[in-house]
CSV table of C-alpha atoms in Angstrom, one decimal:
chain,number,residue,atom,x,y,z
W,1,UNK,CA,8.6,-22.9,-26.6
W,2,UNK,CA,8.9,-19.2,-25.7
W,3,UNK,CA,6.4,-17.5,-23.4
W,4,UNK,CA,3.7,-15.5,-25.0
W,5,UNK,CA,2.6,-12.6,-22.8
W,6,UNK,CA,-0.5,-10.6,-23.3
W,7,UNK,CA,-3.8,-9.6,-21.7
W,8,UNK,CA,-5.8,-12.5,-20.3
W,9,UNK,CA,-3.0,-14.9,-21.0
W,10,UNK,CA,-3.1,-18.0,-18.8
W,11,UNK,CA,-0.2,-20.5,-19.2
W,12,UNK,CA,-0.4,-23.8,-17.5
W,13,UNK,CA,2.6,-26.2,-17.7
W,14,UNK,CA,1.7,-29.9,-17.5
W,15,UNK,CA,3.7,-33.0,-18.0
W,16,UNK,CA,5.2,-31.3,-21.0
W,17,UNK,CA,7.2,-29.3,-18.5
W,18,UNK,CA,9.4,-32.4,-18.2
W,19,UNK,CA,9.2,-33.9,-21.6
W,20,UNK,CA,9.4,-30.7,-23.6
W,21,UNK,CA,6.5,-31.9,-25.8
W,22,UNK,CA,2.8,-31.2,-25.9
W,23,UNK,CA,0.3,-32.3,-28.5
W,24,UNK,CA,-1.5,-29.9,-30.8
W,25,UNK,CA,-4.8,-31.4,-29.8
W,26,UNK,CA,-4.1,-30.6,-26.1
W,27,UNK,CA,-3.2,-27.0,-27.0
W,28,UNK,CA,-6.5,-26.6,-28.9
W,29,UNK,CA,-8.4,-28.0,-26.0
W,30,UNK,CA,-6.9,-25.5,-23.6
W,31,UNK,CA,-7.2,-22.7,-26.1
W,32,UNK,CA,-4.2,-21.0,-24.5
W,33,UNK,CA,-0.4,-21.2,-24.9
W,34,UNK,CA,1.8,-23.6,-22.9
W,35,UNK,CA,5.2,-22.9,-21.5
W,36,UNK,CA,8.0,-25.4,-21.4
W,37,UNK,CA,10.8,-24.8,-18.8
W,38,UNK,CA,14.0,-26.8,-18.4
W,39,UNK,CA,15.9,-24.5,-16.1
W,40,UNK,CA,19.4,-24.9,-14.9
W,41,UNK,CA,19.6,-24.8,-11.1
W,42,UNK,CA,19.7,-21.4,-9.5
W,43,UNK,CA,22.7,-20.7,-7.3
W,44,UNK,CA,22.2,-21.9,-3.8
W,45,UNK,CA,22.4,-19.4,-0.9
W,46,UNK,CA,24.0,-16.8,-3.1
W,47,UNK,CA,22.6,-13.3,-3.3
W,48,UNK,CA,22.2,-11.7,-6.7
W,49,UNK,CA,24.3,-8.7,-7.6
W,50,UNK,CA,21.7,-6.0,-7.3
W,51,UNK,CA,21.5,-2.9,-9.5
W,52,UNK,CA,18.9,-0.3,-10.3
W,53,UNK,CA,16.9,-2.8,-12.4
W,54,UNK,CA,16.9,-5.7,-9.9
W,55,UNK,CA,13.5,-6.2,-8.2
W,56,UNK,CA,12.8,-5.7,-4.6
W,57,UNK,CA,10.4,-8.4,-3.3
W,58,UNK,CA,8.1,-7.6,-0.5
W,59,UNK,CA,7.3,-11.1,0.7
W,60,UNK,CA,4.1,-11.7,2.8
W,61,UNK,CA,3.4,-14.8,4.9
W,62,UNK,CA,0.3,-16.9,5.0
W,63,UNK,CA,-2.3,-17.0,7.7
W,64,UNK,CA,-0.9,-19.7,9.9
W,65,UNK,CA,2.9,-19.0,10.1
W,66,UNK,CA,5.0,-15.9,10.1
W,67,UNK,CA,8.1,-14.7,8.2
W,68,UNK,CA,10.4,-16.8,10.4
W,69,UNK,CA,8.9,-20.1,9.3
W,70,UNK,CA,11.3,-22.4,7.4
W,71,UNK,CA,9.1,-22.3,4.2
W,72,UNK,CA,9.3,-18.5,4.2
W,73,UNK,CA,13.0,-18.5,4.9
W,74,UNK,CA,13.7,-21.1,2.3
W,75,UNK,CA,11.9,-19.0,-0.4
W,76,UNK,CA,13.5,-15.8,0.9
W,77,UNK,CA,17.0,-17.3,0.1
W,78,UNK,CA,15.9,-18.4,-3.4
W,79,UNK,CA,14.4,-15.0,-4.2
W,80,UNK,CA,17.6,-13.4,-3.0
W,81,UNK,CA,19.3,-14.9,-6.1
W,82,UNK,CA,17.0,-12.5,-8.1
W,83,UNK,CA,17.0,-9.4,-6.0
W,84,UNK,CA,16.5,-8.0,-2.5
W,85,UNK,CA,13.8,-9.5,-0.3
W,86,UNK,CA,11.9,-7.7,2.5
W,87,UNK,CA,9.9,-10.0,4.7
W,88,UNK,CA,7.5,-8.9,7.5
W,89,UNK,CA,4.8,-10.0,9.9
W,90,UNK,CA,1.3,-8.7,9.8
W,91,UNK,CA,0.2,-7.1,13.1
W,92,UNK,CA,-1.7,-10.1,14.5
W,93,UNK,CA,1.3,-12.4,13.9
W,94,UNK,CA,3.8,-9.9,15.4
W,95,UNK,CA,1.7,-9.7,18.5
W,96,UNK,CA,1.4,-13.5,18.9
W,97,UNK,CA,-2.3,-13.8,18.0
W,98,UNK,CA,-3.5,-16.7,15.9
W,99,UNK,CA,-6.5,-15.2,14.2
W,100,UNK,CA,-5.6,-12.9,11.3
W,101,UNK,CA,-6.6,-9.2,11.3
W,102,UNK,CA,-9.5,-8.1,9.2
W,103,UNK,CA,-8.7,-7.5,5.6
W,104,UNK,CA,-8.5,-3.6,5.8
W,105,UNK,CA,-5.9,-3.8,8.6
W,106,UNK,CA,-3.9,-6.4,6.6
W,107,UNK,CA,-3.9,-4.2,3.5
W,108,UNK,CA,-2.9,-1.1,5.5
W,109,UNK,CA,0.0,-3.0,7.2
W,110,UNK,CA,1.1,-4.4,3.8
W,111,UNK,CA,1.1,-0.9,2.2
W,112,UNK,CA,3.3,0.4,5.0
W,113,UNK,CA,5.8,-2.3,4.2
W,114,UNK,CA,5.8,-1.3,0.5
W,115,UNK,CA,6.3,2.3,1.5
W,116,UNK,CA,9.2,1.3,3.7
W,117,UNK,CA,10.8,-0.7,0.9
W,118,UNK,CA,10.4,2.3,-1.4
W,119,UNK,CA,12.3,4.5,1.1
W,120,UNK,CA,15.1,1.9,1.3
W,121,UNK,CA,15.2,1.3,-2.5
W,122,UNK,CA,14.1,4.6,-4.2
W,123,UNK,CA,14.4,3.5,-7.8
W,124,UNK,CA,14.0,-0.2,-7.9
W,125,UNK,CA,10.9,-2.1,-9.1
W,126,UNK,CA,8.8,-3.4,-6.2
W,127,UNK,CA,7.3,-6.9,-6.7
W,128,UNK,CA,4.7,-8.1,-4.2
W,129,UNK,CA,5.0,-11.8,-3.5
W,130,UNK,CA,3.1,-13.8,-0.9
W,131,UNK,CA,2.0,-17.2,0.3
W,132,UNK,CA,-1.7,-17.9,0.4
W,133,UNK,CA,-3.3,-15.1,2.5
W,134,UNK,CA,-0.3,-12.9,1.9
W,135,UNK,CA,-0.7,-13.3,-1.8
W,136,UNK,CA,-4.4,-12.3,-1.7
W,137,UNK,CA,-3.6,-9.3,0.4
W,138,UNK,CA,-0.9,-8.4,-2.0
W,139,UNK,CA,-3.4,-8.4,-4.9
W,140,UNK,CA,-5.6,-5.9,-2.9
W,141,UNK,CA,-2.5,-3.7,-2.3
W,142,UNK,CA,-1.8,-3.6,-6.0
W,143,UNK,CA,-5.3,-2.3,-6.6
W,144,UNK,CA,-5.1,0.3,-3.9
W,145,UNK,CA,-1.5,1.4,-4.1
W,146,UNK,CA,0.1,2.5,-7.4
W,147,UNK,CA,3.8,1.9,-6.6
W,148,UNK,CA,3.8,-1.8,-7.5
W,149,UNK,CA,5.4,-3.3,-10.6
W,150,UNK,CA,3.8,-6.8,-10.4
W,151,UNK,CA,2.4,-9.5,-8.1
W,152,UNK,CA,3.4,-13.1,-7.5
W,153,UNK,CA,0.9,-15.4,-5.8
W,154,UNK,CA,2.2,-18.7,-4.4
W,155,UNK,CA,-0.9,-20.7,-3.5
W,156,UNK,CA,-3.7,-18.1,-4.0
W,157,UNK,CA,-6.7,-19.1,-1.8
W,158,UNK,CA,-9.4,-18.9,-4.4
W,159,UNK,CA,-11.9,-20.6,-2.1
W,160,UNK,CA,-12.4,-19.4,1.5
W,161,UNK,CA,-13.0,-21.6,4.5
W,162,UNK,CA,-16.7,-21.2,3.9
W,163,UNK,CA,-16.4,-22.1,0.3
W,164,UNK,CA,-16.9,-18.6,-1.0
W,165,UNK,CA,-15.2,-17.8,-4.3
W,166,UNK,CA,-12.7,-15.0,-3.8
W,167,UNK,CA,-12.1,-13.7,-7.3
W,168,UNK,CA,-13.2,-10.1,-7.0
W,169,UNK,CA,-9.8,-8.6,-6.4
W,170,UNK,CA,-8.3,-10.7,-9.3
W,171,UNK,CA,-10.9,-9.2,-11.6
W,172,UNK,CA,-10.1,-5.7,-10.4
W,173,UNK,CA,-6.3,-6.0,-10.9
W,174,UNK,CA,-4.4,-4.1,-13.6
W,175,UNK,CA,-0.9,-4.9,-12.5
W,176,UNK,CA,0.9,-8.0,-14.1
W,177,UNK,CA,0.2,-11.1,-12.1
W,178,UNK,CA,2.0,-14.5,-11.8
W,179,UNK,CA,-0.1,-17.3,-10.2
W,180,UNK,CA,1.7,-20.4,-9.0
W,181,UNK,CA,-0.6,-23.2,-7.9
W,182,UNK,CA,-0.3,-26.9,-7.0
W,183,UNK,CA,-2.6,-29.5,-8.5
W,184,UNK,CA,-3.4,-30.8,-5.0
W,185,UNK,CA,-4.3,-27.4,-3.6
W,186,UNK,CA,-7.8,-27.8,-2.2
W,187,UNK,CA,-8.1,-24.0,-1.7
W,188,UNK,CA,-7.8,-23.3,-5.4
W,189,UNK,CA,-9.6,-25.6,-7.8
W,190,UNK,CA,-7.7,-25.2,-11.0
W,191,UNK,CA,-10.7,-25.4,-13.4
W,192,UNK,CA,-12.2,-22.5,-11.5
W,193,UNK,CA,-9.0,-20.5,-11.5
W,194,UNK,CA,-8.5,-21.0,-15.3
W,195,UNK,CA,-12.0,-19.5,-15.8
W,196,UNK,CA,-11.1,-16.5,-13.6
W,197,UNK,CA,-7.9,-16.0,-15.6
W,198,UNK,CA,-9.7,-15.7,-18.8
W,199,UNK,CA,-11.9,-13.0,-17.3
W,200,UNK,CA,-9.1,-11.0,-15.9
W,201,UNK,CA,-8.2,-7.7,-17.5
W,202,UNK,CA,-4.5,-7.6,-16.5
W,203,UNK,CA,-1.5,-9.4,-18.0
W,204,UNK,CA,-1.5,-12.7,-16.1
W,205,UNK,CA,0.2,-16.1,-16.1
W,206,UNK,CA,-0.7,-19.3,-14.4
W,207,UNK,CA,2.0,-21.9,-13.5
W,208,UNK,CA,0.9,-25.2,-12.3
W,209,UNK,CA,3.1,-27.4,-10.0
W,210,UNK,CA,2.2,-31.0,-10.6
W,211,UNK,CA,1.3,-32.9,-7.4
W,212,UNK,CA,2.0,-29.7,-5.5
W,213,UNK,CA,-0.2,-28.9,-2.4
W,214,UNK,CA,-1.1,-25.5,-1.1
W,215,UNK,CA,2.5,-24.9,-0.1
W,216,UNK,CA,3.8,-26.2,-3.5
W,217,UNK,CA,5.1,-29.3,-1.8
W,218,UNK,CA,5.2,-32.2,-4.3
W,219,UNK,CA,4.7,-35.9,-3.6
W,220,UNK,CA,7.6,-38.3,-3.1
W,221,UNK,CA,6.5,-40.1,-6.2
W,222,UNK,CA,6.7,-37.0,-8.3
W,223,UNK,CA,9.1,-37.2,-11.3
W,224,UNK,CA,11.3,-34.4,-9.9
W,225,UNK,CA,12.5,-33.8,-6.4
W,226,UNK,CA,11.2,-30.9,-4.2
W,227,UNK,CA,14.4,-28.9,-4.8
W,228,UNK,CA,14.1,-29.4,-8.6
W,229,UNK,CA,10.5,-28.4,-8.5
W,230,UNK,CA,11.3,-25.3,-6.4
W,231,UNK,CA,14.0,-24.3,-8.9
W,232,UNK,CA,11.6,-24.6,-11.8
W,233,UNK,CA,9.2,-22.3,-9.9
W,234,UNK,CA,12.0,-19.9,-9.3
W,235,UNK,CA,12.8,-19.7,-13.0
W,236,UNK,CA,9.2,-18.8,-13.7
W,237,UNK,CA,9.5,-16.0,-11.2
W,238,UNK,CA,12.7,-14.9,-12.8
W,239,UNK,CA,11.2,-14.8,-16.3
W,240,UNK,CA,8.1,-12.9,-15.0
W,241,UNK,CA,10.0,-10.1,-13.2
W,242,UNK,CA,12.2,-9.7,-16.3
W,243,UNK,CA,9.2,-8.5,-18.2
W,244,UNK,CA,8.2,-5.8,-15.6
């Protein structure tokens, strides 16, 4: 089936992502469209031929590991098949500290990276993509800074360490948003996220990685391998940025 984009749209692939089938009863229960993806593998370690329409990804890391972490570098290579990728470290990470800076400082540093990307790529669409904390900060940046085409969140931390629901910025957003979440992500209970998606005023899509954890790592018993799961996620990102 083809994607249906629109305000307050939440699309959640389930086991139909593999079978290509989904019952009418299940669609009615969810009251939202599904998306079936059977992508061909993206080219490995091959950069895309960039042009004026290719996106520039400003890629932000999570709280515990910086841009040099293998997870970040692996996704950087995948994203380079779609466009150019700019990674960076937040000030606390660059200085070797473990505790993240306060949110205003993170947002300010992130905006500076977006401005730097704009200088380097004057006419290309800028897409903010981040892991966990970096995705949440990216959402804040999209609210405060206009020069953003869209946002991709990989493991949005909907629940904080203290259990507080962190949905305020999602409800403020007006830029298109792609949320990619694992079913085993304890920081983002999917039933709660689906409720938030329905309240959001922007164009949004939710992609669920079955058996995926907070880093989208699937279990060994999952029907597809980690590489295949990552390629499916990459195809969702490709489809999303094509609409911006």
